[in-house]
Structure formats: structure tokens, C-alpha cells
Tab-separated table of C-alpha atoms in Angstrom:
chain	number	residue	atom	x	y	z
A	24	MET	CA	-0.964	-7.067	3.245
A	25	ASN	CA	-3.638	-8.586	1.023
A	26	ASN	CA	-5.866	-6.750	-1.395
A	27	LEU	CA	-9.604	-6.523	-0.805
A	28	PHE	CA	-12.093	-7.291	-3.537
A	29	VAL	CA	-15.824	-7.559	-2.907
A	30	GLN	CA	-17.989	-7.954	-6.009
A	31	GLY	CA	-20.954	-5.631	-5.915
A	32	ASP	CA	-24.481	-6.199	-7.099
A	33	TYR	CA	-27.501	-4.023	-7.793
A	34	LYS	CA	-27.665	-2.950	-4.098
A	35	ASN	CA	-24.072	-3.210	-2.876
A	36	PRO	CA	-20.944	-1.527	-4.181
A	37	THR	CA	-17.878	-3.187	-5.598
A	38	LEU	CA	-14.926	-2.638	-3.286
A	39	ASP	CA	-11.549	-2.991	-4.969
A	40	PHE	CA	-8.715	-1.981	-2.640
A	41	LYS	CA	-5.245	-2.748	-4.002
A	42	TYR	CA	-2.514	-2.521	-1.405
A	43	GLU	CA	0.478	-2.562	-3.771
A	44	THR	CA	-0.781	0.434	-5.773
A	45	GLY	CA	-2.598	2.283	-2.979
A	46	VAL	CA	-5.684	2.593	-5.208
A	47	LEU	CA	-8.953	2.103	-3.350
A	48	GLU	CA	-12.109	1.991	-5.476
A	49	ILE	CA	-15.740	2.065	-4.417
A	50	LYS	CA	-18.096	1.808	-7.378
A	51	GLY	CA	-21.602	0.876	-8.382
A	52	ARG	CA	-24.637	1.388	-6.176
A	53	SER	CA	-24.863	1.454	-2.414
A	54	TRP	CA	-28.283	1.052	-0.909
A	55	PRO	CA	-28.064	-1.903	1.453
A	56	GLU	CA	-30.437	-1.999	4.398
A	57	HIS	CA	-27.491	-1.989	6.825
A	58	ALA	CA	-24.625	-0.060	5.240
A	59	THR	CA	-22.291	-0.642	8.167
A	60	ASN	CA	-22.485	-4.388	7.547
A	61	ALA	CA	-21.977	-3.972	3.795
A	62	TYR	CA	-18.734	-2.059	4.388
A	63	LYS	CA	-17.457	-4.129	7.315
A	64	ASP	CA	-14.639	-5.702	5.266
A	65	ALA	CA	-13.606	-2.267	3.984
A	66	PHE	CA	-13.223	-0.872	7.494
A	67	GLU	CA	-11.260	-3.888	8.682
A	68	TRP	CA	-8.956	-3.531	5.672
A	69	LEU	CA	-8.557	0.224	6.227
A	70	ASP	CA	-7.717	-0.298	9.901
A	71	ASN	CA	-4.737	-2.384	8.749
A	72	TYR	CA	-3.836	-0.194	5.760
A	73	ILE	CA	-3.580	2.955	7.832
A	74	LYS	CA	-0.804	1.285	9.871
A	75	ALA	CA	1.388	0.741	6.775
A	76	PRO	CA	0.055	2.793	3.852
A	77	GLN	CA	1.659	3.338	0.480
A	78	ASN	CA	3.395	6.673	-0.147
A	79	THR	CA	0.420	7.769	-2.224
A	80	THR	CA	-3.139	6.624	-1.718
A	81	THR	CA	-5.893	7.284	-4.241
A	82	LEU	CA	-9.498	6.845	-3.155
A	83	LYS	CA	-11.885	6.650	-6.117
A	84	VAL	CA	-15.592	6.914	-5.379
A	85	ALA	CA	-17.816	6.174	-8.384
A	86	LEU	CA	-21.281	5.544	-7.010
A	87	GLU	CA	-24.238	5.895	-9.314
A	88	TYR	CA	-26.554	5.998	-6.313
A	89	PHE	CA	-26.233	5.694	-2.532
A	90	ASN	CA	-28.762	5.908	0.269
A	91	THR	CA	-28.575	7.920	3.472
A	92	SER	CA	-26.969	5.197	5.588
A	93	SER	CA	-24.358	4.626	2.874
A	94	SER	CA	-23.648	8.351	2.804
A	95	LYS	CA	-22.398	8.254	6.396
A	96	VAL	CA	-20.266	5.175	5.739
A	97	VAL	CA	-18.690	6.662	2.609
A	98	LEU	CA	-17.897	9.825	4.571
A	99	ASP	CA	-16.204	7.675	7.210
A	100	ILE	CA	-14.035	6.125	4.484
A	101	VAL	CA	-13.105	9.592	3.197
A	102	LYS	CA	-12.135	10.433	6.765
A	103	TYR	CA	-9.603	7.574	6.675
A	104	ALA	CA	-7.995	9.407	3.744
A	105	GLU	CA	-8.036	12.574	5.821
A	106	LYS	CA	-6.209	10.754	8.656
A	107	LEU	CA	-3.522	9.634	6.238
A	108	HIS	CA	-3.193	13.176	4.910
A	109	LYS	CA	-2.791	14.548	8.432
A	110	ALA	CA	-0.048	11.960	9.011
A	111	GLY	CA	1.865	13.402	6.035
A	112	HIS	CA	0.939	10.926	3.297
A	113	ASN	CA	-0.003	11.889	-0.255
A	114	ILE	CA	-3.748	11.477	-0.725
A	115	ASN	CA	-5.912	11.823	-3.816
A	116	VAL	CA	-9.674	11.591	-3.491
A	117	GLU	CA	-11.544	11.361	-6.784
A	118	TRP	CA	-15.323	11.733	-6.765
A	119	TYR	CA	-16.920	10.594	-10.033
A	120	TYR	CA	-20.382	11.671	-11.135
A	121	GLU	CA	-22.317	11.618	-14.379
A	122	THR	CA	-22.361	15.142	-15.801
A	123	ASP	CA	-26.157	15.227	-15.884
A	124	ASP	CA	-26.433	14.206	-12.197
A	125	LEU	CA	-26.005	17.468	-10.324
A	126	ASP	CA	-27.226	15.926	-7.060
A	127	LEU	CA	-24.300	13.508	-7.043
A	128	LYS	CA	-21.903	16.324	-7.881
A	129	GLU	CA	-23.305	18.350	-4.978
A	130	GLU	CA	-22.797	15.362	-2.660
A	131	GLY	CA	-19.112	15.379	-3.601
A	132	GLU	CA	-18.941	19.114	-2.940
A	133	SER	CA	-20.568	18.595	0.465
A	134	TYR	CA	-18.020	15.925	1.368
A	135	ALA	CA	-15.228	18.296	0.354
A	136	GLU	CA	-16.579	20.843	2.833
A	137	MET	CA	-16.669	18.261	5.651
A	138	VAL	CA	-13.024	17.158	5.448
A	139	ASN	CA	-9.695	18.940	5.265
A	140	ILE	CA	-8.432	17.322	2.087
A	141	PRO	CA	-9.151	18.261	-1.500
A	142	ILE	CA	-11.673	16.140	-3.353
A	143	GLN	CA	-11.365	16.186	-7.119
A	144	LEU	CA	-14.797	16.192	-8.770
A	145	ILE	CA	-14.686	14.333	-12.072
A	146	GLY	CA	-17.639	14.521	-14.422
A	147	ILE	CA	-18.058	11.626	-16.822
A	148	GLU	CA	-20.574	10.931	-19.571
A	149	GLU	CA	-21.832	7.650	-18.145
A	150	PHE	CA	-20.716	5.019	-15.650
A	151	ASP	CA	-19.599	1.868	-17.389
A	152	PHE	CA	-20.161	-0.740	-14.697
A	153	LYS	CA	-22.746	-3.489	-14.978
A	154	PHE	CA	-24.796	-4.867	-12.138
A	155	VAL	CA	-24.902	-8.557	-11.322
């Protein structure tokens, strides 16, 4: 299975899904007009990954900002991790937020309440990505 890499920009997230390591990263900003379209490649990739996942999958979400339509899409991606967990696979979900952004931390807490897998909340000083 191939990896997926989609370079983000100031409105769309970077998607970096590495099959051989099972590390799936979503980072940057996510406020496209049509979030479903922006994440289309991610869902196609996940549909294949879930058929032959690695022993351990780590989903890392490091979004500085995301809009309402992106919120639903990101939750759907977290639910893929939940499906893997229910199938007996090791799953780590890491939710990154800047320590002074309590709204983003609360979003991670809300997601943790909506799924039956633990979500590790990781506070960082500042995101280090740059926007194209």
C-alpha cells in the first residue's frame, strides 16, 4: 500500500499518512469551503488501510484552527481509529494544542467523549509548521 502525502496551505491541512509506520498525521489549518472534498484522498486511503492495518496505528491531529465542516470530517477520521480499536488493533490518538488555546484543548476533550478510545491531549508551546 502506498503512503499518502497532501501538502497543505493556509486553508487546507497537510495529510501525511505513512503505511509502513502506521503514523497518520493531520496538521496545519483546516477551513476549506467543502471539507469533504479536501479530505477525499484521506478517506479513500483509510478505506484501504483499514483492510490491512499495521499492528499499531498512531493518529496525530495538530490543527491550529479548523472550521465547523472540518470538525465533522476530523471526527469521522477519529472514528476510523475507533473501528480499528474495536477490531483489536493498537491505536494511539494524539491531539495537539497550543497550551494557551483552551478552545482547541476542549475540542480534543469533546472528541474523546464522542468515541470509545482514549485521546491523548498534548499541550505544546507553539506549532512549528509554516503555511505555503
